[in-house]
Every structure is written in C-alpha cells, then in structure tokens.
mmCIF file with all atom_site columns, C-alpha atoms in Angstrom:
data_model
loop_
_atom_site.group_PDB
_atom_site.id
_atom_site.type_symbol
_atom_site.label_atom_id
_atom_site.label_alt_id
_atom_site.label_comp_id
_atom_site.label_asym_id
_atom_site.label_entity_id
_atom_site.label_seq_id
_atom_site.pdbx_PDB_ins_code
_atom_site.Cartn_x
_atom_site.Cartn_y
_atom_site.Cartn_z
_atom_site.occupancy
_atom_site.B_iso_or_equiv
_atom_site.pdbx_formal_charge
_atom_site.auth_seq_id
_atom_site.auth_comp_id
_atom_site.auth_asym_id
_atom_site.auth_atom_id
_atom_site.pdbx_PDB_model_num
ATOM 1   C CA . MET A 1 1   ? 142.251 114.735 168.915 1.00 0.00 ? 1   MET A CA 1
ATOM 2   C CA . THR A 1 2   ? 138.583 114.567 168.038 1.00 0.00 ? 2   THR A CA 1
ATOM 3   C CA . ARG A 1 3   ? 135.963 115.169 170.528 1.00 0.00 ? 3   ARG A CA 1
ATOM 4   C CA . LYS A 1 4   ? 132.730 112.708 170.140 1.00 0.00 ? 4   LYS A CA 1
ATOM 5   C CA . ASN A 1 5   ? 129.701 113.153 171.500 1.00 0.00 ? 5   ASN A CA 1
ATOM 6   C CA . ASP A 1 6   ? 125.990 111.089 170.595 1.00 0.00 ? 6   ASP A CA 1
ATOM 7   C CA . SER A 1 7   ? 128.568 109.642 167.433 1.00 0.00 ? 7   SER A CA 1
ATOM 8   C CA . LYS A 1 8   ? 129.279 113.315 165.783 1.00 0.00 ? 8   LYS A CA 1
ATOM 9   C CA . THR A 1 9   ? 132.851 114.715 165.415 1.00 0.00 ? 9   THR A CA 1
ATOM 10  C CA . TYR A 1 10  ? 133.080 118.507 166.804 1.00 0.00 ? 10  TYR A CA 1
ATOM 11  C CA . THR A 1 11  ? 136.572 118.831 165.820 1.00 0.00 ? 11  THR A CA 1
ATOM 12  C CA . ASP A 1 12  ? 138.200 119.557 162.539 1.00 0.00 ? 12  ASP A CA 1
ATOM 13  C CA . LYS A 1 13  ? 141.152 117.456 161.084 1.00 0.00 ? 13  LYS A CA 1
ATOM 14  C CA . SER A 1 14  ? 143.742 120.242 162.320 1.00 0.00 ? 14  SER A CA 1
ATOM 15  C CA . GLY A 1 15  ? 141.879 119.731 165.475 1.00 0.00 ? 15  GLY A CA 1
ATOM 16  C CA . LYS A 1 16  ? 140.046 122.995 165.922 1.00 0.00 ? 16  LYS A CA 1
ATOM 17  C CA . PHE A 1 17  ? 136.345 123.223 166.859 1.00 0.00 ? 17  PHE A CA 1
ATOM 18  C CA . ALA A 1 18  ? 134.321 122.496 164.113 1.00 0.00 ? 18  ALA A CA 1
ATOM 19  C CA . GLU A 1 19  ? 131.080 124.851 163.243 1.00 0.00 ? 19  GLU A CA 1
ATOM 20  C CA . GLY A 1 20  ? 128.140 123.294 165.662 1.00 0.00 ? 20  GLY A CA 1
ATOM 21  C CA . ASN A 1 21  ? 130.538 122.566 168.362 1.00 0.00 ? 21  ASN A CA 1
ATOM 22  C CA . PRO A 1 22  ? 127.959 122.769 171.211 1.00 0.00 ? 22  PRO A CA 1
ATOM 23  C CA . GLY A 1 23  ? 130.603 122.707 173.824 1.00 0.00 ? 23  GLY A CA 1
ATOM 24  C CA . ARG A 1 24  ? 130.698 122.089 177.925 1.00 0.00 ? 24  ARG A CA 1
ATOM 25  C CA . PRO A 1 25  ? 126.975 122.096 178.858 1.00 0.00 ? 25  PRO A CA 1
ATOM 26  C CA . LYS A 1 26  ? 126.080 124.874 180.966 1.00 0.00 ? 26  LYS A CA 1
ATOM 27  C CA . GLY A 1 27  ? 127.231 124.334 184.301 1.00 0.00 ? 27  GLY A CA 1
ATOM 28  C CA . ALA A 1 28  ? 129.271 121.443 184.112 1.00 0.00 ? 28  ALA A CA 1
ATOM 29  C CA . ARG A 1 29  ? 131.734 121.457 186.477 1.00 0.00 ? 29  ARG A CA 1
ATOM 30  C CA . HIS A 1 30  ? 135.876 120.426 185.499 1.00 0.00 ? 30  HIS A CA 1
ATOM 31  C CA . LYS A 1 31  ? 136.363 116.938 186.514 1.00 0.00 ? 31  LYS A CA 1
ATOM 32  C CA . THR A 1 32  ? 139.534 118.408 189.202 1.00 0.00 ? 32  THR A CA 1
ATOM 33  C CA . THR A 1 33  ? 137.150 120.862 190.388 1.00 0.00 ? 33  THR A CA 1
ATOM 34  C CA . ARG A 1 34  ? 134.341 118.500 191.250 1.00 0.00 ? 34  ARG A CA 1
ATOM 35  C CA . ALA A 1 35  ? 137.500 116.162 192.651 1.00 0.00 ? 35  ALA A CA 1
ATOM 36  C CA . VAL A 1 36  ? 138.284 118.627 195.051 1.00 0.00 ? 36  VAL A CA 1
ATOM 37  C CA . GLU A 1 37  ? 134.297 119.571 195.797 1.00 0.00 ? 37  GLU A CA 1
ATOM 38  C CA . GLU A 1 38  ? 134.226 115.807 196.601 1.00 0.00 ? 38  GLU A CA 1
ATOM 39  C CA . LEU A 1 39  ? 137.243 115.543 199.109 1.00 0.00 ? 39  LEU A CA 1
ATOM 40  C CA . LEU A 1 40  ? 136.316 118.751 200.604 1.00 0.00 ? 40  LEU A CA 1
ATOM 41  C CA . ASP A 1 41  ? 132.256 118.018 200.980 1.00 0.00 ? 41  ASP A CA 1
ATOM 42  C CA . GLY A 1 42  ? 131.825 117.985 204.956 1.00 0.00 ? 42  GLY A CA 1
ATOM 43  C CA . GLU A 1 43  ? 134.480 119.303 205.773 1.00 0.00 ? 43  GLU A CA 1
ATOM 44  C CA . ALA A 1 44  ? 134.050 122.826 206.215 1.00 0.00 ? 44  ALA A CA 1
ATOM 45  C CA . GLU A 1 45  ? 133.235 123.745 209.656 1.00 0.00 ? 45  GLU A CA 1
ATOM 46  C CA . GLY A 1 46  ? 136.230 121.566 210.622 1.00 0.00 ? 46  GLY A CA 1
ATOM 47  C CA . LEU A 1 47  ? 138.642 123.498 208.113 1.00 0.00 ? 47  LEU A CA 1
ATOM 48  C CA . THR A 1 48  ? 137.432 126.868 209.478 1.00 0.00 ? 48  THR A CA 1
ATOM 49  C CA . ARG A 1 49  ? 137.688 125.732 212.876 1.00 0.00 ? 49  ARG A CA 1
ATOM 50  C CA . LYS A 1 50  ? 141.437 124.710 212.274 1.00 0.00 ? 50  LYS A CA 1
ATOM 51  C CA . ALA A 1 51  ? 141.910 127.910 210.549 1.00 0.00 ? 51  ALA A CA 1
ATOM 52  C CA . VAL A 1 52  ? 140.503 130.239 213.489 1.00 0.00 ? 52  VAL A CA 1
ATOM 53  C CA . GLU A 1 53  ? 142.755 128.192 216.080 1.00 0.00 ? 53  GLU A CA 1
ATOM 54  C CA . LEU A 1 54  ? 145.814 128.645 213.989 1.00 0.00 ? 54  LEU A CA 1
ATOM 55  C CA . ALA A 1 55  ? 144.913 131.816 213.340 1.00 0.00 ? 55  ALA A CA 1
ATOM 56  C CA . LEU A 1 56  ? 145.090 132.205 217.316 1.00 0.00 ? 56  LEU A CA 1
ATOM 57  C CA . GLU A 1 57  ? 148.130 130.731 217.685 1.00 0.00 ? 57  GLU A CA 1
ATOM 58  C CA . GLY A 1 58  ? 149.529 133.543 215.894 1.00 0.00 ? 58  GLY A CA 1
ATOM 59  C CA . ASP A 1 59  ? 149.626 131.674 212.255 1.00 0.00 ? 59  ASP A CA 1
ATOM 60  C CA . THR A 1 60  ? 149.675 135.006 210.197 1.00 0.00 ? 60  THR A CA 1
ATOM 61  C CA . THR A 1 61  ? 148.106 133.549 207.087 1.00 0.00 ? 61  THR A CA 1
ATOM 62  C CA . ALA A 1 62  ? 145.611 131.811 208.649 1.00 0.00 ? 62  ALA A CA 1
ATOM 63  C CA . LEU A 1 63  ? 145.155 135.255 210.325 1.00 0.00 ? 63  LEU A CA 1
ATOM 64  C CA . ARG A 1 64  ? 144.797 136.918 206.800 1.00 0.00 ? 64  ARG A CA 1
ATOM 65  C CA . LEU A 1 65  ? 142.619 134.615 205.633 1.00 0.00 ? 65  LEU A CA 1
ATOM 66  C CA . CYS A 1 66  ? 140.382 134.502 208.460 1.00 0.00 ? 66  CYS A CA 1
ATOM 67  C CA . MET A 1 67  ? 140.262 138.803 208.847 1.00 0.00 ? 67  MET A CA 1
ATOM 68  C CA . GLU A 1 68  ? 139.571 139.048 204.783 1.00 0.00 ? 68  GLU A CA 1
ATOM 69  C CA . ARG A 1 69  ? 136.201 136.641 205.744 1.00 0.00 ? 69  ARG A CA 1
ATOM 70  C CA . ILE A 1 70  ? 135.119 138.702 208.759 1.00 0.00 ? 70  ILE A CA 1
ATOM 71  C CA . ALA A 1 71  ? 135.824 142.366 207.002 1.00 0.00 ? 71  ALA A CA 1
ATOM 72  C CA . PRO A 1 72  ? 136.726 141.677 203.407 1.00 0.00 ? 72  PRO A CA 1
ATOM 73  C CA . ALA A 1 73  ? 138.246 144.469 201.736 1.00 0.00 ? 73  ALA A CA 1
ATOM 74  C CA . ARG A 1 74  ? 136.138 147.669 200.303 1.00 0.00 ? 74  ARG A CA 1
ATOM 75  C CA . LYS A 1 75  ? 135.699 147.336 196.544 1.00 0.00 ? 75  LYS A CA 1
ATOM 76  C CA . ASP A 1 76  ? 133.925 150.620 196.570 1.00 0.00 ? 76  ASP A CA 1
ATOM 77  C CA . THR A 1 77  ? 133.396 153.828 199.277 1.00 0.00 ? 77  THR A CA 1
ATOM 78  C CA . PRO A 1 78  ? 130.717 156.340 199.166 1.00 0.00 ? 78  PRO A CA 1
ATOM 79  C CA . VAL A 1 79  ? 131.292 159.912 197.859 1.00 0.00 ? 79  VAL A CA 1
ATOM 80  C CA . ASN A 1 80  ? 130.239 163.387 199.331 1.00 0.00 ? 80  ASN A CA 1
ATOM 81  C CA . PHE A 1 81  ? 130.608 166.471 197.591 1.00 0.00 ? 81  PHE A CA 1
ATOM 82  C CA . ASP A 1 82  ? 128.340 169.131 195.685 1.00 0.00 ? 82  ASP A CA 1
ATOM 83  C CA . LEU A 1 83  ? 126.931 167.797 192.505 1.00 0.00 ? 83  LEU A CA 1
ATOM 84  C CA . PRO A 1 84  ? 124.131 169.778 190.779 1.00 0.00 ? 84  PRO A CA 1
ATOM 85  C CA . ALA A 1 85  ? 120.927 168.397 189.354 1.00 0.00 ? 85  ALA A CA 1
ATOM 86  C CA . MET A 1 86  ? 120.709 167.275 186.184 1.00 0.00 ? 86  MET A CA 1
ATOM 87  C CA . LYS A 1 87  ? 117.545 168.242 184.361 1.00 0.00 ? 87  LYS A CA 1
ATOM 88  C CA . SER A 1 88  ? 118.764 168.326 180.981 1.00 0.00 ? 88  SER A CA 1
ATOM 89  C CA . ALA A 1 89  ? 121.942 167.143 179.011 1.00 0.00 ? 89  ALA A CA 1
ATOM 90  C CA . GLN A 1 90  ? 123.222 170.945 178.944 1.00 0.00 ? 90  GLN A CA 1
ATOM 91  C CA . ASP A 1 91  ? 123.260 170.788 182.955 1.00 0.00 ? 91  ASP A CA 1
ATOM 92  C CA . ALA A 1 92  ? 126.094 167.893 182.117 1.00 0.00 ? 92  ALA A CA 1
ATOM 93  C CA . SER A 1 93  ? 128.401 170.209 181.942 1.00 0.00 ? 93  SER A CA 1
ATOM 94  C CA . GLN A 1 94  ? 127.808 171.992 185.007 1.00 0.00 ? 94  GLN A CA 1
ATOM 95  C CA . ALA A 1 95  ? 127.781 168.650 186.771 1.00 0.00 ? 95  ALA A CA 1
ATOM 96  C CA . ALA A 1 96  ? 130.585 167.734 185.037 1.00 0.00 ? 96  ALA A CA 1
ATOM 97  C CA . GLN A 1 97  ? 132.590 171.126 186.214 1.00 0.00 ? 97  GLN A CA 1
ATOM 98  C CA . ALA A 1 98  ? 131.645 170.315 190.429 1.00 0.00 ? 98  ALA A CA 1
ATOM 99  C CA . VAL A 1 99  ? 133.410 166.993 189.481 1.00 0.00 ? 99  VAL A CA 1
ATOM 100 C CA . LEU A 1 100 ? 136.504 168.406 188.602 1.00 0.00 ? 100 LEU A CA 1
ATOM 101 C CA . GLN A 1 101 ? 136.797 171.241 190.621 1.00 0.00 ? 101 GLN A CA 1
ATOM 102 C CA . ALA A 1 102 ? 135.964 168.344 193.781 1.00 0.00 ? 102 ALA A CA 1
ATOM 103 C CA . VAL A 1 103 ? 139.068 166.424 192.333 1.00 0.00 ? 103 VAL A CA 1
ATOM 104 C CA . ALA A 1 104 ? 141.527 169.884 191.984 1.00 0.00 ? 104 ALA A CA 1
ATOM 105 C CA . GLU A 1 105 ? 140.626 170.463 195.961 1.00 0.00 ? 105 GLU A CA 1
ATOM 106 C CA . GLY A 1 106 ? 141.069 167.266 196.819 1.00 0.00 ? 106 GLY A CA 1
ATOM 107 C CA . GLN A 1 107 ? 137.493 166.137 197.845 1.00 0.00 ? 107 GLN A CA 1
ATOM 108 C CA . LEU A 1 108 ? 137.626 163.163 195.272 1.00 0.00 ? 108 LEU A CA 1
ATOM 109 C CA . THR A 1 109 ? 140.283 161.344 194.023 1.00 0.00 ? 109 THR A CA 1
ATOM 110 C CA . PRO A 1 110 ? 141.019 161.221 190.395 1.00 0.00 ? 110 PRO A CA 1
ATOM 111 C CA . LEU A 1 111 ? 139.875 157.555 190.211 1.00 0.00 ? 111 LEU A CA 1
ATOM 112 C CA . GLU A 1 112 ? 136.477 158.351 192.037 1.00 0.00 ? 112 GLU A CA 1
ATOM 113 C CA . GLY A 1 113 ? 136.839 161.328 189.675 1.00 0.00 ? 113 GLY A CA 1
ATOM 114 C CA . ALA A 1 114 ? 136.260 159.498 186.809 1.00 0.00 ? 114 ALA A CA 1
ATOM 115 C CA . SER A 1 115 ? 133.526 156.921 188.292 1.00 0.00 ? 115 SER A CA 1
ATOM 116 C CA . VAL A 1 116 ? 131.349 159.717 189.030 1.00 0.00 ? 116 VAL A CA 1
ATOM 117 C CA . MET A 1 117 ? 132.191 161.505 185.527 1.00 0.00 ? 117 MET A CA 1
ATOM 118 C CA . ALA A 1 118 ? 131.102 158.117 184.124 1.00 0.00 ? 118 ALA A CA 1
ATOM 119 C CA . LEU A 1 119 ? 127.841 158.371 185.722 1.00 0.00 ? 119 LEU A CA 1
ATOM 120 C CA . VAL A 1 120 ? 127.531 161.739 185.032 1.00 0.00 ? 120 VAL A CA 1
ATOM 121 C CA . GLU A 1 121 ? 127.973 160.887 181.427 1.00 0.00 ? 121 GLU A CA 1
ATOM 122 C CA . GLY A 1 122 ? 125.488 158.149 181.275 1.00 0.00 ? 122 GLY A CA 1
ATOM 123 C CA . TYR A 1 123 ? 122.873 160.024 182.460 1.00 0.00 ? 123 TYR A CA 1
ATOM 124 C CA . ARG A 1 124 ? 123.448 162.536 180.353 1.00 0.00 ? 124 ARG A CA 1
ATOM 125 C CA . LYS A 1 125 ? 123.104 160.139 177.395 1.00 0.00 ? 125 LYS A CA 1
ATOM 126 C CA . ALA A 1 126 ? 119.888 158.841 179.086 1.00 0.00 ? 126 ALA A CA 1
ATOM 127 C CA . LEU A 1 127 ? 118.750 162.567 179.272 1.00 0.00 ? 127 LEU A CA 1
ATOM 128 C CA . GLU A 1 128 ? 119.684 163.704 175.296 1.00 0.00 ? 128 GLU A CA 1
ATOM 129 C CA . THR A 1 129 ? 117.657 161.122 174.429 1.00 0.00 ? 129 THR A CA 1
ATOM 130 C CA . THR A 1 130 ? 114.545 161.718 176.217 1.00 0.00 ? 130 THR A CA 1
ATOM 131 C CA . GLU A 1 131 ? 114.975 165.215 175.112 1.00 0.00 ? 131 GLU A CA 1
ATOM 132 C CA . LEU A 1 132 ? 115.422 163.718 171.054 1.00 0.00 ? 132 LEU A CA 1
ATOM 133 C CA . GLU A 1 133 ? 112.744 161.672 171.322 1.00 0.00 ? 133 GLU A CA 1
ATOM 134 C CA . GLN A 1 134 ? 110.469 164.529 172.786 1.00 0.00 ? 134 GLN A CA 1
ATOM 135 C CA . ARG A 1 135 ? 111.361 166.415 169.657 1.00 0.00 ? 135 ARG A CA 1
ATOM 136 C CA . ILE A 1 136 ? 110.711 163.780 167.411 1.00 0.00 ? 136 ILE A CA 1
ATOM 137 C CA . ALA A 1 137 ? 107.239 163.128 168.739 1.00 0.00 ? 137 ALA A CA 1
ATOM 138 C CA . ALA A 1 138 ? 106.359 167.072 168.659 1.00 0.00 ? 138 ALA A CA 1
ATOM 139 C CA . LEU A 1 139 ? 107.620 167.101 165.174 1.00 0.00 ? 139 LEU A CA 1
ATOM 140 C CA . GLU A 1 140 ? 105.500 164.471 164.071 1.00 0.00 ? 140 GLU A CA 1
ATOM 141 C CA . ALA A 1 141 ? 102.417 165.457 166.008 1.00 0.00 ? 141 ALA A CA 1
ATOM 142 C CA . THR A 1 142 ? 102.560 168.925 163.590 1.00 0.00 ? 142 THR A CA 1
ATOM 143 C CA . LYS A 1 143 ? 102.538 167.281 160.657 1.00 0.00 ? 143 LYS A CA 1
#
C-alpha cells in the first residue's frame, strides 16, 4: 500500500516508509478519535451527571470514576528528613550517607531514597561542573 500526498509516494516497494516521509502532520487526530469526539461533543455535562447519579445509586464502577476525579491518586509525596547542605561536590557523599541512613531507619522507603539520591547526584554533577569551570577559568587567567 502506498501513501500519496501531493502526488508523491512515501513508501518503497516493500511498503516501508521511504526517506523524506513527512508522517502525520502535528496535531492530526486519528479518524476514530475524531469520530468519538464528535459523538461526545456537547454531552460532557449529561454524561457526568449520569455517572454521579449511578455512583449515588451504588454503581461501584461509576463511584470509582467519580472518586478518581474528585481525589486522584497521588503520584508523589513529599519526604521529610535531614539532608546536609551541599556546597561542593565532596559534600554529596555526606548527603548520600544521610539518604542511606534515612532508608535504613525507615524514614524513607527504598523508592523514595532512590528518588532523592537521583536528585543528589544531579546536584553533585552541577556542583562539579561549576567547580571545574572555576578551575579552568583560574588556570586561563594565570597564562
């Protein structure tokens, strides 16, 4: 099957997209998606009202849908523990030790600890890069 647009063929003989295929334009919607949107157009209020009515009558699926909109599941929670300040790349080892200690003591879950460690590592890299730039600038200034 070849796809033609402005009399240009965008597939090769095997049916694979050829080089220069522009693909679907940005913002283009699949025809099924467009059809569903047209069917639902103007019906949001009625559908919502019906879902609430069903939920109040005890329909557990409707109740779950309504509750997910009222109070969606939290994707992230703040963590509270002592993390030493990092003013140099060397301070990152103390911060990492604090995170490991918090996980070991149960203040943080292992998943929370991993997330915080990723932040510590990113900040360490930024500090390290800044320190290297300062050293290079100082070396170039002495030349």
